[in-house]
PDB file of C-alpha atoms in Angstrom:
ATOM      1  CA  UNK A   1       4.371 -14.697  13.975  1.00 37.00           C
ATOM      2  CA  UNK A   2       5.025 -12.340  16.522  1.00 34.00           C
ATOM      3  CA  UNK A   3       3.409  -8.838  17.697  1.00 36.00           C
ATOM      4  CA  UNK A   4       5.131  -5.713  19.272  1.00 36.00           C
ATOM      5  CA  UNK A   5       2.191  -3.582  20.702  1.00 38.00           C
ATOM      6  CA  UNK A   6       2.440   0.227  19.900  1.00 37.00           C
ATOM      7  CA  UNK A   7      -1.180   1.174  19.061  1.00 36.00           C
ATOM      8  CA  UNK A   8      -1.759   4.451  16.703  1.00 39.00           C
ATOM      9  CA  UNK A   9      -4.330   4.167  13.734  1.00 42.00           C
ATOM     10  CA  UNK A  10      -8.018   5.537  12.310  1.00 51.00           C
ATOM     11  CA  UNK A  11     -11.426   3.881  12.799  1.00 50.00           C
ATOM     12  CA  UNK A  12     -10.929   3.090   9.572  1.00 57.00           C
ATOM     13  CA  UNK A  13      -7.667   1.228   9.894  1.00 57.00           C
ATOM     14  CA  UNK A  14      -9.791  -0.170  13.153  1.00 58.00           C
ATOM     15  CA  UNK A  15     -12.911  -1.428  11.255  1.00 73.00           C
ATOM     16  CA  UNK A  16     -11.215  -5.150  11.418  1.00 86.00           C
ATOM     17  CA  UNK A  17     -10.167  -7.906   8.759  1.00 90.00           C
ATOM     18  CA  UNK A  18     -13.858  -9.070   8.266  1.00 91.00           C
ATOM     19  CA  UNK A  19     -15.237  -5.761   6.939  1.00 91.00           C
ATOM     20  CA  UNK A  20     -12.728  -5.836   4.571  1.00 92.00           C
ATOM     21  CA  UNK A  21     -12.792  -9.335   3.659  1.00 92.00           C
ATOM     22  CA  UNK A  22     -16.290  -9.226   2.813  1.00 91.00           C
ATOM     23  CA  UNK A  23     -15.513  -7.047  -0.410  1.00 93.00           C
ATOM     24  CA  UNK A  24     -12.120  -7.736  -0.977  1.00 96.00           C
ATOM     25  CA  UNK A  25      -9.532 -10.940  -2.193  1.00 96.00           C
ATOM     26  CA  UNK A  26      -8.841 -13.963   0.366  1.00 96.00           C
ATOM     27  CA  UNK A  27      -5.756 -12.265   1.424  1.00 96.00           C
ATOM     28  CA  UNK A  28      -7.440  -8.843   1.983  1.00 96.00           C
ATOM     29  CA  UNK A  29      -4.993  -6.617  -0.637  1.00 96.00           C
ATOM     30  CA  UNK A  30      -6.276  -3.249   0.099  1.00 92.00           C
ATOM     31  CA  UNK A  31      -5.031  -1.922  -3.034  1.00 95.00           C
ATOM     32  CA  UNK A  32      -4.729  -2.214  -6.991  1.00 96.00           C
ATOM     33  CA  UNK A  33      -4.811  -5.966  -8.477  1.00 97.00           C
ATOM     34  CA  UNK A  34      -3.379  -6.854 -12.120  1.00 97.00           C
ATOM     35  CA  UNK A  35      -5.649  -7.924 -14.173  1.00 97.00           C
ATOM     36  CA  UNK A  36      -3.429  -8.536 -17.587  1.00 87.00           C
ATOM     37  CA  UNK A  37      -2.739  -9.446 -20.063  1.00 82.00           C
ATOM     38  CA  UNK A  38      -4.928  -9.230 -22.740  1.00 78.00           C
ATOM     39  CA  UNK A  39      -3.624 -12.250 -24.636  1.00 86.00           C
ATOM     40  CA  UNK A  40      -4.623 -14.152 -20.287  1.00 89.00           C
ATOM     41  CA  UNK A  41      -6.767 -12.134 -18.209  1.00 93.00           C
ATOM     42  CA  UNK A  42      -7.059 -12.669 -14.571  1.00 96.00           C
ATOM     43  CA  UNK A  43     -10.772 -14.471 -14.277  1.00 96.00           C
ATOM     44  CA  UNK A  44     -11.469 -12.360 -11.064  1.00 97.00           C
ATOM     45  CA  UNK A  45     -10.443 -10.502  -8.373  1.00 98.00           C
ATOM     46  CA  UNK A  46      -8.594 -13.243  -6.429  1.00 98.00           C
ATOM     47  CA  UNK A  47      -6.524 -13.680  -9.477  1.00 97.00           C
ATOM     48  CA  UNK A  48      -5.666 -10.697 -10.058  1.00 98.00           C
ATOM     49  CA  UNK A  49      -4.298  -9.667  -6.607  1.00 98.00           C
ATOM     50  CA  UNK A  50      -2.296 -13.065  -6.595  1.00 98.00           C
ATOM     51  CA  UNK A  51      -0.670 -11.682  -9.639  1.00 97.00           C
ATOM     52  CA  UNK A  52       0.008  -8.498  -7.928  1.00 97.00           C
ATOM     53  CA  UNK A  53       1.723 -10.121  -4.947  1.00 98.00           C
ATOM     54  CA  UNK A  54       3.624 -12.050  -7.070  1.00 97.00           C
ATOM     55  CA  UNK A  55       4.812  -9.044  -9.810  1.00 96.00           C
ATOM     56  CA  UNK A  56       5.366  -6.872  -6.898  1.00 96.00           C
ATOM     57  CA  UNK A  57       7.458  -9.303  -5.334  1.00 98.00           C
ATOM     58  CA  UNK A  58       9.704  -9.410  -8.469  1.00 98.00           C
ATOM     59  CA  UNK A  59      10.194  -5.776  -8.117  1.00 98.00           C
ATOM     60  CA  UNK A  60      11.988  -6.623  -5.141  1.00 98.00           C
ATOM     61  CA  UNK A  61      13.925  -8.773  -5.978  1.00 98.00           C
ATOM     62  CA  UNK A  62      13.180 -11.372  -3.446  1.00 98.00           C
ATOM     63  CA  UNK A  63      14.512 -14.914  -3.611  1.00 98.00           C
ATOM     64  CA  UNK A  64      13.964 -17.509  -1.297  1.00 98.00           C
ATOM     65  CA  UNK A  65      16.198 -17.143   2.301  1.00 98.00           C
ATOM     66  CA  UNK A  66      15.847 -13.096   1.697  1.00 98.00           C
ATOM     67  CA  UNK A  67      14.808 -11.016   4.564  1.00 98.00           C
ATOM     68  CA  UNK A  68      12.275  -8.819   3.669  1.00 98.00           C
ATOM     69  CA  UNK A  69      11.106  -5.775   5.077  1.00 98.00           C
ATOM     70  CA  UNK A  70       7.045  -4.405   4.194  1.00 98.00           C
ATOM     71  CA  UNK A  71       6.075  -0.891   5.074  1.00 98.00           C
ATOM     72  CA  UNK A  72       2.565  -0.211   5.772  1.00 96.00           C
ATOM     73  CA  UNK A  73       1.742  -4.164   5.977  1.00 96.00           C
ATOM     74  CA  UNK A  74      -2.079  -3.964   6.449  1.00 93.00           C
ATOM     75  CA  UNK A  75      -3.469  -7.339   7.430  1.00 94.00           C
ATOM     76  CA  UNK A  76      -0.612  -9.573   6.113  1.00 96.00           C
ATOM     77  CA  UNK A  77      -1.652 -10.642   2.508  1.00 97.00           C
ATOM     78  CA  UNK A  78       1.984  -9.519   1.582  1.00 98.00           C
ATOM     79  CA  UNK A  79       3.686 -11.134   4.317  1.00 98.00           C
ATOM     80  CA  UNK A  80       1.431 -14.183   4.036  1.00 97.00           C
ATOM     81  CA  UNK A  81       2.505 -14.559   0.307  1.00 98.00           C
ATOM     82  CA  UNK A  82       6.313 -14.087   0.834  1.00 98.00           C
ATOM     83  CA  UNK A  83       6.414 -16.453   3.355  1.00 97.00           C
ATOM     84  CA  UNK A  84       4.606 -19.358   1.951  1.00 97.00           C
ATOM     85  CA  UNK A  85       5.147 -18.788  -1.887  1.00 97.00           C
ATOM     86  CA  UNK A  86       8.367 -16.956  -1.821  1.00 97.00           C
ATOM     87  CA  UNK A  87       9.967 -19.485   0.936  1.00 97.00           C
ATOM     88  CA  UNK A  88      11.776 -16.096   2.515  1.00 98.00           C
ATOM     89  CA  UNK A  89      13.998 -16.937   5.637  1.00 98.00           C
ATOM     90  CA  UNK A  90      12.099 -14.257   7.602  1.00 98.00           C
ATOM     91  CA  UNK A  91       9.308 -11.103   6.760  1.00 98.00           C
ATOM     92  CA  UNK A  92       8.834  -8.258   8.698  1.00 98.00           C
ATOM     93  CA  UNK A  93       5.767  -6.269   8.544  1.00 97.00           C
ATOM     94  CA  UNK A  94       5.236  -2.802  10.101  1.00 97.00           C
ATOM     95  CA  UNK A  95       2.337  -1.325  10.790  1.00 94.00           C
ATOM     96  CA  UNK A  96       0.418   1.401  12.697  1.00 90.00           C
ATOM     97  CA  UNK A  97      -2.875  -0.072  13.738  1.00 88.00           C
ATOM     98  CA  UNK A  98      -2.699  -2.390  16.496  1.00 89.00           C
ATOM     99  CA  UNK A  99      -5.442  -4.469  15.526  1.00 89.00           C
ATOM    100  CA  UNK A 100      -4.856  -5.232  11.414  1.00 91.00           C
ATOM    101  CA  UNK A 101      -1.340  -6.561  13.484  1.00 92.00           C
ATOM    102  CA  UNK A 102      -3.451  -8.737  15.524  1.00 91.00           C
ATOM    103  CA  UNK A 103      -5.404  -9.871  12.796  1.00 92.00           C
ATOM    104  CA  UNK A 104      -2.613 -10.169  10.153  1.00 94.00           C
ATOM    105  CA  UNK A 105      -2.150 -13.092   7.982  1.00 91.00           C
ATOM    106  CA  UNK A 106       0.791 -15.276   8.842  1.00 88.00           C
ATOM    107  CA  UNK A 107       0.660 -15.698  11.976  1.00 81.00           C
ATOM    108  CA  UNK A 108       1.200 -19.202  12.233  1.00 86.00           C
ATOM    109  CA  UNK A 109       4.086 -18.950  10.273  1.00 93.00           C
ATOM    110  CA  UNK A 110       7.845 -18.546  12.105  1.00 96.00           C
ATOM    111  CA  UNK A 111       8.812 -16.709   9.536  1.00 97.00           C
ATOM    112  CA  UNK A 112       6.556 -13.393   9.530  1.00 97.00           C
ATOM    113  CA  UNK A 113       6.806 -10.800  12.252  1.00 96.00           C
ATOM    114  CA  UNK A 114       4.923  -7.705  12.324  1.00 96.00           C
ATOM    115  CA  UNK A 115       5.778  -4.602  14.378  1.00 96.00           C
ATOM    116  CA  UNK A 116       2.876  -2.666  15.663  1.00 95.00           C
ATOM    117  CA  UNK A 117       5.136   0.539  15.277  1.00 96.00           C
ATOM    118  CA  UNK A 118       5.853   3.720  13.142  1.00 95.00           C
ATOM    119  CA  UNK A 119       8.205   3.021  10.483  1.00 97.00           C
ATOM    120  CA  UNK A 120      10.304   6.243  11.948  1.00 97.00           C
ATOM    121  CA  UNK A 121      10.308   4.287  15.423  1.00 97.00           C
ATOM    122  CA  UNK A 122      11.767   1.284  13.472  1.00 97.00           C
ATOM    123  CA  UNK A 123      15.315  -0.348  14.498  1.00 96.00           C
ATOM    124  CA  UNK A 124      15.975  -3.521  12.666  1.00 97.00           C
ATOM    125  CA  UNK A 125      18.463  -6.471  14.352  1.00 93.00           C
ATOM    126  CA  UNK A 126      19.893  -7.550  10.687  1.00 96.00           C
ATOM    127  CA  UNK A 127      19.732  -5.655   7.048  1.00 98.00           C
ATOM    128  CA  UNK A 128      17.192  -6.880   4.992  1.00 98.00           C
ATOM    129  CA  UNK A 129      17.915  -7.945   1.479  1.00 98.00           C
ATOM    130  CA  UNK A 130      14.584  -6.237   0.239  1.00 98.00           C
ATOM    131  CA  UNK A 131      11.946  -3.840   0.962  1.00 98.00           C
ATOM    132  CA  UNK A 132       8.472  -3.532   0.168  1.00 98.00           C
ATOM    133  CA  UNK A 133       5.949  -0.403   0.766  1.00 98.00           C
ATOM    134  CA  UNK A 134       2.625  -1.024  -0.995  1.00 97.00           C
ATOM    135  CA  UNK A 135       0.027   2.094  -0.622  1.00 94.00           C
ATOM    136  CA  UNK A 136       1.196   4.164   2.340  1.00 94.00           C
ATOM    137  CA  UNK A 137       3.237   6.725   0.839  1.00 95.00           C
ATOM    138  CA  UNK A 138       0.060   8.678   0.255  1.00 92.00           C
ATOM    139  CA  UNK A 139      -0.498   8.556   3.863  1.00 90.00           C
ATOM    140  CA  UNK A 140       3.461  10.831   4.898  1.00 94.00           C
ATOM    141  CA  UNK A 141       2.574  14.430   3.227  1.00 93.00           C
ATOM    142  CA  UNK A 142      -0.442  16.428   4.444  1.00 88.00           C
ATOM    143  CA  UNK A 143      -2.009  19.275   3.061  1.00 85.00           C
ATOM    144  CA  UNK A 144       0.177  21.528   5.383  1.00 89.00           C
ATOM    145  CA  UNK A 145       3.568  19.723   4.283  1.00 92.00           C
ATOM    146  CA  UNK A 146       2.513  20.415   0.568  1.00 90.00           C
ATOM    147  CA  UNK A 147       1.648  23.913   1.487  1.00 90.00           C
ATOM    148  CA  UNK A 148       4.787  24.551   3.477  1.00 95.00           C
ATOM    149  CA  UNK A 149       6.826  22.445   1.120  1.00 94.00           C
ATOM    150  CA  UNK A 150       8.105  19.842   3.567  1.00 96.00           C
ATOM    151  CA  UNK A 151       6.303  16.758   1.393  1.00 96.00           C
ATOM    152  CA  UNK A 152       9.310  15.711  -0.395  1.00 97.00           C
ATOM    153  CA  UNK A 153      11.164  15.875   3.337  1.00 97.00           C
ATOM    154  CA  UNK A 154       8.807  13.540   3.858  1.00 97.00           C
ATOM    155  CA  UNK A 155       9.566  10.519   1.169  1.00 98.00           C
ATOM    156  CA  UNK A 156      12.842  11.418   1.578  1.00 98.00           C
ATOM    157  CA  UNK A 157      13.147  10.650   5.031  1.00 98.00           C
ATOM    158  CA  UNK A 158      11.597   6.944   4.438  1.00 98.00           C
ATOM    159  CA  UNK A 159      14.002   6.249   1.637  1.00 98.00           C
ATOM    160  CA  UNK A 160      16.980   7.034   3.883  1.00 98.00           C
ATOM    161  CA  UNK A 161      15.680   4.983   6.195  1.00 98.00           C
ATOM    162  CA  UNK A 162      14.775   2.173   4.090  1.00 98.00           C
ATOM    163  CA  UNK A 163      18.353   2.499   2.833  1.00 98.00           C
ATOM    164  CA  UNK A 164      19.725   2.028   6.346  1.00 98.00           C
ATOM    165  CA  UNK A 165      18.068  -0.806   6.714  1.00 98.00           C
ATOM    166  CA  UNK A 166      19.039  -2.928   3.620  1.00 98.00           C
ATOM    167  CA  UNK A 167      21.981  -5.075   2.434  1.00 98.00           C
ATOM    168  CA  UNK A 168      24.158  -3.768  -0.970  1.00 97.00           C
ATOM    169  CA  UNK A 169      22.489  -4.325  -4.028  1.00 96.00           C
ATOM    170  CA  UNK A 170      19.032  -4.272  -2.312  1.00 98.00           C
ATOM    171  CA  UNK A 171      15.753  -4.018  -4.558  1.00 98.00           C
ATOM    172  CA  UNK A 172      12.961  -1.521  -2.961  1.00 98.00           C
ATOM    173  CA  UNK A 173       9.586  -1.872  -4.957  1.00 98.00           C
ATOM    174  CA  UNK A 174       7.102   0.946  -4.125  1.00 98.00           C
ATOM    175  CA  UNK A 175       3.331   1.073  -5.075  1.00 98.00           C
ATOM    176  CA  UNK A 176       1.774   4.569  -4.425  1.00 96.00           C
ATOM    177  CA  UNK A 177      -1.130   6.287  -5.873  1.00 93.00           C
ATOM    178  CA  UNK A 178       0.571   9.849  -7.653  1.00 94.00           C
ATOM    179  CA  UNK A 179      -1.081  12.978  -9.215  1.00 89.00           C
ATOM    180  CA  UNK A 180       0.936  12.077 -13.010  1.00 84.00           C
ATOM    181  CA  UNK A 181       1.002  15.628 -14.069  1.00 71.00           C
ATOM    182  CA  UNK A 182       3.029  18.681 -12.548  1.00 63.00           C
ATOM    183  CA  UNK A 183       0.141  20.779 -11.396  1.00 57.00           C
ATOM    184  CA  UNK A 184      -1.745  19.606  -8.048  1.00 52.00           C
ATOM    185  CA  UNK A 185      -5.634  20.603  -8.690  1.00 51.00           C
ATOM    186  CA  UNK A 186      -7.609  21.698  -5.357  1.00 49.00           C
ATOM    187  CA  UNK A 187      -8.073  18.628  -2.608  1.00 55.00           C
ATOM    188  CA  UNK A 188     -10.741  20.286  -0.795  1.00 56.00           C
ATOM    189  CA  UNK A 189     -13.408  17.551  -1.179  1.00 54.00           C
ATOM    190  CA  UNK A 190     -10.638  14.651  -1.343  1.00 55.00           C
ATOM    191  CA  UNK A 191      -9.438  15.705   2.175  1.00 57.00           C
ATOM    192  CA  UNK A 192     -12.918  16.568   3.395  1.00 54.00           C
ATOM    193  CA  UNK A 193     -13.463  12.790   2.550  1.00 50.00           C
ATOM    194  CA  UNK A 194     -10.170  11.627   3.890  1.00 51.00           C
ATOM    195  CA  UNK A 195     -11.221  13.795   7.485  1.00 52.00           C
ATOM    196  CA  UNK A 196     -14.745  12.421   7.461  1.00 50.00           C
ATOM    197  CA  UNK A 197     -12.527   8.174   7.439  1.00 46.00           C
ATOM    198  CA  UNK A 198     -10.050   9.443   9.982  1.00 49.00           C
ATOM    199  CA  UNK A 199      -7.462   9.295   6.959  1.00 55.00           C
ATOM    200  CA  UNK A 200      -4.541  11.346   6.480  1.00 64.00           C
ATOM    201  CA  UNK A 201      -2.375  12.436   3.884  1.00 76.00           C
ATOM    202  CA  UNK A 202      -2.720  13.685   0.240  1.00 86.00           C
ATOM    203  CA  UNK A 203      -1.185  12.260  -3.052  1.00 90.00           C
ATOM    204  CA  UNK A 204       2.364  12.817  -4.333  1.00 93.00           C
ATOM    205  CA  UNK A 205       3.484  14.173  -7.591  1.00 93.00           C
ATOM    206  CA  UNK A 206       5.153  11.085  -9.045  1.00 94.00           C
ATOM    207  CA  UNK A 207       8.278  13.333  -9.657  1.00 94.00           C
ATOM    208  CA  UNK A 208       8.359  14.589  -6.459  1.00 95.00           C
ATOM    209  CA  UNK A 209       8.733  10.857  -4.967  1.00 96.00           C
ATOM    210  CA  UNK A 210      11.892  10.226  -7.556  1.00 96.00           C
ATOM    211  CA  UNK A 211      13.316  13.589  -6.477  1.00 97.00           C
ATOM    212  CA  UNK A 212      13.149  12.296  -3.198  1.00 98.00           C
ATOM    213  CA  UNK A 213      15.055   9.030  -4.324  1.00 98.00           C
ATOM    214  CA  UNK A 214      18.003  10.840  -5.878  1.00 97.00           C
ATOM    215  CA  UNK A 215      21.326  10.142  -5.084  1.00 97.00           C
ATOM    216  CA  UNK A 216      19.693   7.382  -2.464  1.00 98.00           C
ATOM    217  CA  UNK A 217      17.937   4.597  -4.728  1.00 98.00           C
ATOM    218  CA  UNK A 218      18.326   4.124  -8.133  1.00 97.00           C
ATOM    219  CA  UNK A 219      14.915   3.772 -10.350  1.00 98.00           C
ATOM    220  CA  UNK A 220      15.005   0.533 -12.321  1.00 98.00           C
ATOM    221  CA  UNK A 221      11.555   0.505 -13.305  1.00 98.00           C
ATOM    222  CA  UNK A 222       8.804   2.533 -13.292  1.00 97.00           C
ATOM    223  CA  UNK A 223       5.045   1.693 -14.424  1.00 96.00           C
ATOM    224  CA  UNK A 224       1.677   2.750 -14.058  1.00 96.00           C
ATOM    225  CA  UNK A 225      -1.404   1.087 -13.617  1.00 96.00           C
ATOM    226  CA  UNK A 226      -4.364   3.507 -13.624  1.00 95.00           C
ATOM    227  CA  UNK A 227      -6.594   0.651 -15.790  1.00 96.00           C
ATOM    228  CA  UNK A 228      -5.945  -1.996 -13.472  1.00 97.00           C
ATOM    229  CA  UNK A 229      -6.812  -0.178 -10.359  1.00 97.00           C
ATOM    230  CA  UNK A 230     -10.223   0.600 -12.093  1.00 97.00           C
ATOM    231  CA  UNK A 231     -10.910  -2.622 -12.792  1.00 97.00           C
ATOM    232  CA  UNK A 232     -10.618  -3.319  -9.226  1.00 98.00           C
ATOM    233  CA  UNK A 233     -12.294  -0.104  -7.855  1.00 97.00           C
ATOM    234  CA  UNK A 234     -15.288  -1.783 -10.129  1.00 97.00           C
ATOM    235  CA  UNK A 235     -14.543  -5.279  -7.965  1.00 97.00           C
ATOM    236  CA  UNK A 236     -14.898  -3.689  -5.308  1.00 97.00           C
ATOM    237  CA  UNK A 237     -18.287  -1.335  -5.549  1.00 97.00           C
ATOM    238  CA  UNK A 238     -19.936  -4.635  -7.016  1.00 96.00           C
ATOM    239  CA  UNK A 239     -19.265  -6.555  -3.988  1.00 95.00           C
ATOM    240  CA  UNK A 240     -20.227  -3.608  -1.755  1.00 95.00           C
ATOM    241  CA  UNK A 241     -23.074  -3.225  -3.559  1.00 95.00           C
ATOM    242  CA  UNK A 242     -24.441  -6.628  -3.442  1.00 95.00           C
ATOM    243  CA  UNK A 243     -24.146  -6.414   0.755  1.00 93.00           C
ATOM    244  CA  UNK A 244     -24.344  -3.152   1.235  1.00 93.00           C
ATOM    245  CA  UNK A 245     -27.762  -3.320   3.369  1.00 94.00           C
ATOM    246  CA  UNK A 246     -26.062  -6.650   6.004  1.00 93.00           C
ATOM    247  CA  UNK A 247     -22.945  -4.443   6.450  1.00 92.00           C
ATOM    248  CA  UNK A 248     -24.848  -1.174   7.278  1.00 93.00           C
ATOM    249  CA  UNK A 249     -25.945  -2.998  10.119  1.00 93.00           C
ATOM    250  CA  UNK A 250     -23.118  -4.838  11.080  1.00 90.00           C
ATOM    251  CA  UNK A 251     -20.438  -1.929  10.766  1.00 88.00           C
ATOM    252  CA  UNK A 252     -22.871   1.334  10.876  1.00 89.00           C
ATOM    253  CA  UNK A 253     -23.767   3.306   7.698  1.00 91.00           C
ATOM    254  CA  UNK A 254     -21.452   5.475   8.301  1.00 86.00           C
ATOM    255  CA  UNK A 255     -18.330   3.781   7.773  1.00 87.00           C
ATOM    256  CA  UNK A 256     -19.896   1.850   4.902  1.00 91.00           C
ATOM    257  CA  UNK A 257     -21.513   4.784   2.833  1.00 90.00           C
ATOM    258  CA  UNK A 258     -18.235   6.523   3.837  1.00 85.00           C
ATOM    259  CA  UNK A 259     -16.227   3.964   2.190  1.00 87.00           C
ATOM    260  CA  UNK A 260     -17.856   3.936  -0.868  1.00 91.00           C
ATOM    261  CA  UNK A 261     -18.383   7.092  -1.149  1.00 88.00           C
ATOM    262  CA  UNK A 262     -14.391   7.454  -0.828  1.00 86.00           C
ATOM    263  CA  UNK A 263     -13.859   4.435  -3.088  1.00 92.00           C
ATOM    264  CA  UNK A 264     -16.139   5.946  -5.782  1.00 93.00           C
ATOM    265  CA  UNK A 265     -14.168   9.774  -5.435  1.00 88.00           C
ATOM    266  CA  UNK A 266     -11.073   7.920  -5.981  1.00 89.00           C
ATOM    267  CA  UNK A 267     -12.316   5.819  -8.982  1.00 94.00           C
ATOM    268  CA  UNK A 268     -13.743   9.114 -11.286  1.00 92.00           C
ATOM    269  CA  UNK A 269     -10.456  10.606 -10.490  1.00 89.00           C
ATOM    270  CA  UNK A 270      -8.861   7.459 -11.810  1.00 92.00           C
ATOM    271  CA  UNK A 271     -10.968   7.339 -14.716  1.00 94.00           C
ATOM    272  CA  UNK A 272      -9.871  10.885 -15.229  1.00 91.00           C
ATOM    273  CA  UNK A 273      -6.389  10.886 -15.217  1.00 91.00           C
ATOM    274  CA  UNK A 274      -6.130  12.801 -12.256  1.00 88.00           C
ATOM    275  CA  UNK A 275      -4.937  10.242  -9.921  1.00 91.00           C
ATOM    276  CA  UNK A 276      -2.880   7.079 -11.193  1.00 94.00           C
ATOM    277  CA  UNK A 277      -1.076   4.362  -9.729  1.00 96.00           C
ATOM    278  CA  UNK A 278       2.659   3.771 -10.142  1.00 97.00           C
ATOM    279  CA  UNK A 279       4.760   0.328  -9.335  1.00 98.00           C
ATOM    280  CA  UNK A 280       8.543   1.393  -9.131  1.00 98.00           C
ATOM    281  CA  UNK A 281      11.251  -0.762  -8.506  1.00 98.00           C
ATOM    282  CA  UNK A 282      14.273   0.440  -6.961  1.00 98.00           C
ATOM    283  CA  UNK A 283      18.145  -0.439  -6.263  1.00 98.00           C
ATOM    284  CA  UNK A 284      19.815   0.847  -2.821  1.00 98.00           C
ATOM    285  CA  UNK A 285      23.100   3.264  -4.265  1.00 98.00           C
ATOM    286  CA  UNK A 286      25.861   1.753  -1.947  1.00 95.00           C
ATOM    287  CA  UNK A 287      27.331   4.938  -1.802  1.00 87.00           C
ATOM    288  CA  UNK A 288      24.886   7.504  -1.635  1.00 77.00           C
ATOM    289  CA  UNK A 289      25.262  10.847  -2.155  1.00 70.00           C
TER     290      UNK A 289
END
């Protein structure tokens, strides 16, 4: 594996892969497992985030020798996965934080390269044949885009890139928490939460990210998953729970209270129906309007 240095990320992002690891799966998937079907449920966590690498990898479309591009690649599980279970001739990660690149999964694979850089900063050498963004959408829009309506600017301006980047016929499979109905209720204490983890960004309507698409990627598939990420929200807090006292003092209470204090906001507003989680899968429009 190889690193480009280009450091720009939270304390959050910064906490390292062993906070996370201590709560999470072996390949540290910060975001919602699958834990169907009924008729074979995954036994556990680990399980179910295997399954999730391996659906969302579907969505792609990626076959073994593809080049494969991952938005937003956190500490590797993605990369990890493509490159030893997916047999892909070469998987590029990019990401923000300077250290989850140093501590990425991978790296002792040729294969995986990860890009400590701004996906806007982004130039790649050869078009990929598929493209992979996995919670980081939430993360483009702030409050002031919403309010000055420059949010779905914002998605827009990653899917044109994204198309760039790609090969005819390329498969782009997006996971992204969304606000599923067409009315945005007040963020105050969701961003006062976000401010207080050095976290930015709010939410997008699910339509708003398929207006952004049009004319650009075609929608093949779209699902949500609101179940599934409480199932692992519950993962999660039990694991937390169970350590919470040794990580206090290891990482500060701060960042651990704060986490689970932001993991349990997120989790009522799942149980709601405020907040969901949508998978969509993608096909590049070779000539885009």
């Amino acid at each position: 594996m190889s690193v480009v240095d280009n450091p720009s990320a939270s304390l959050y992002e910064e906490a390292g892969a062993e906070f996370f690891a201590g709560w999470m799966d072996s390949r540290i998937t910060m975001s919602c497992g699958l834990w169907g079907p009924e008729k074979d449920p995954a036994p556990d966590l680990e399980t179910a985030q295997h399954r999730k690498l391996r659906t969302f990898a579907g969505l792609a479309g990626v076959c073994p020798g593809h080049r494969v591009v991952d938005i937003g690649s956190g500490f590797g599980g993605m990369l990890d996965y493509l490159a030893r279970e997916r047999q892909v001739s070469m998987a590029v990660g990019l990401n923000s934080s300077a250290l989850q690149c140093q501590e990425s999964l991978g790296q002792d694979l040729p294969t995986v390269c990860v890009r400590n850089t701004e996906y806007q900063d982004y130039v790649p050498t050869e078009p990929f044949d598929a493209a992979i963004c996995v919670e980081m959408v939430e993360h483009l829009a702030s409050a002031e885009d919403f309010a000055a309506g420059r949010h779905v600017g914002r998605y827009r301006d990653l899917l044109q890139r994204v198309h760039a980047w790609t090969r005819p016929g390329a498969r782009f499979a997006i996971e992204a928490t969304v606000i599923p109905s067409s009315t945005r209720r007040s963020e105050g204490e969701y961003e006062h939460l976000m401010a207080d983890m050095q976290l930015a960004g709010l939410p997008p309507h699910l339509a708003d990210l398929l207006h952004a698409a049009d004319g650009l990627w075609e929608p093949l598939s779209i699902r949500t998953h609101r179940d599934d990420y409480l199932r692992t929200y519950d993962a999660w807090i039990d694991r937390i729970h169970s350590q919470q006292e040794s990580a206090r003092a290891r990482w500060g209470k701060d960042l651990v209270d704060g986490n689970l204090k932001l993991i349990h906001f997120e989790r009522e507003a799942f149980r709601a129906g405020t907040l969901s989680v949508a998978f969509l899968s993608l096909r590049r429009i070779d000539a885009p309007a």
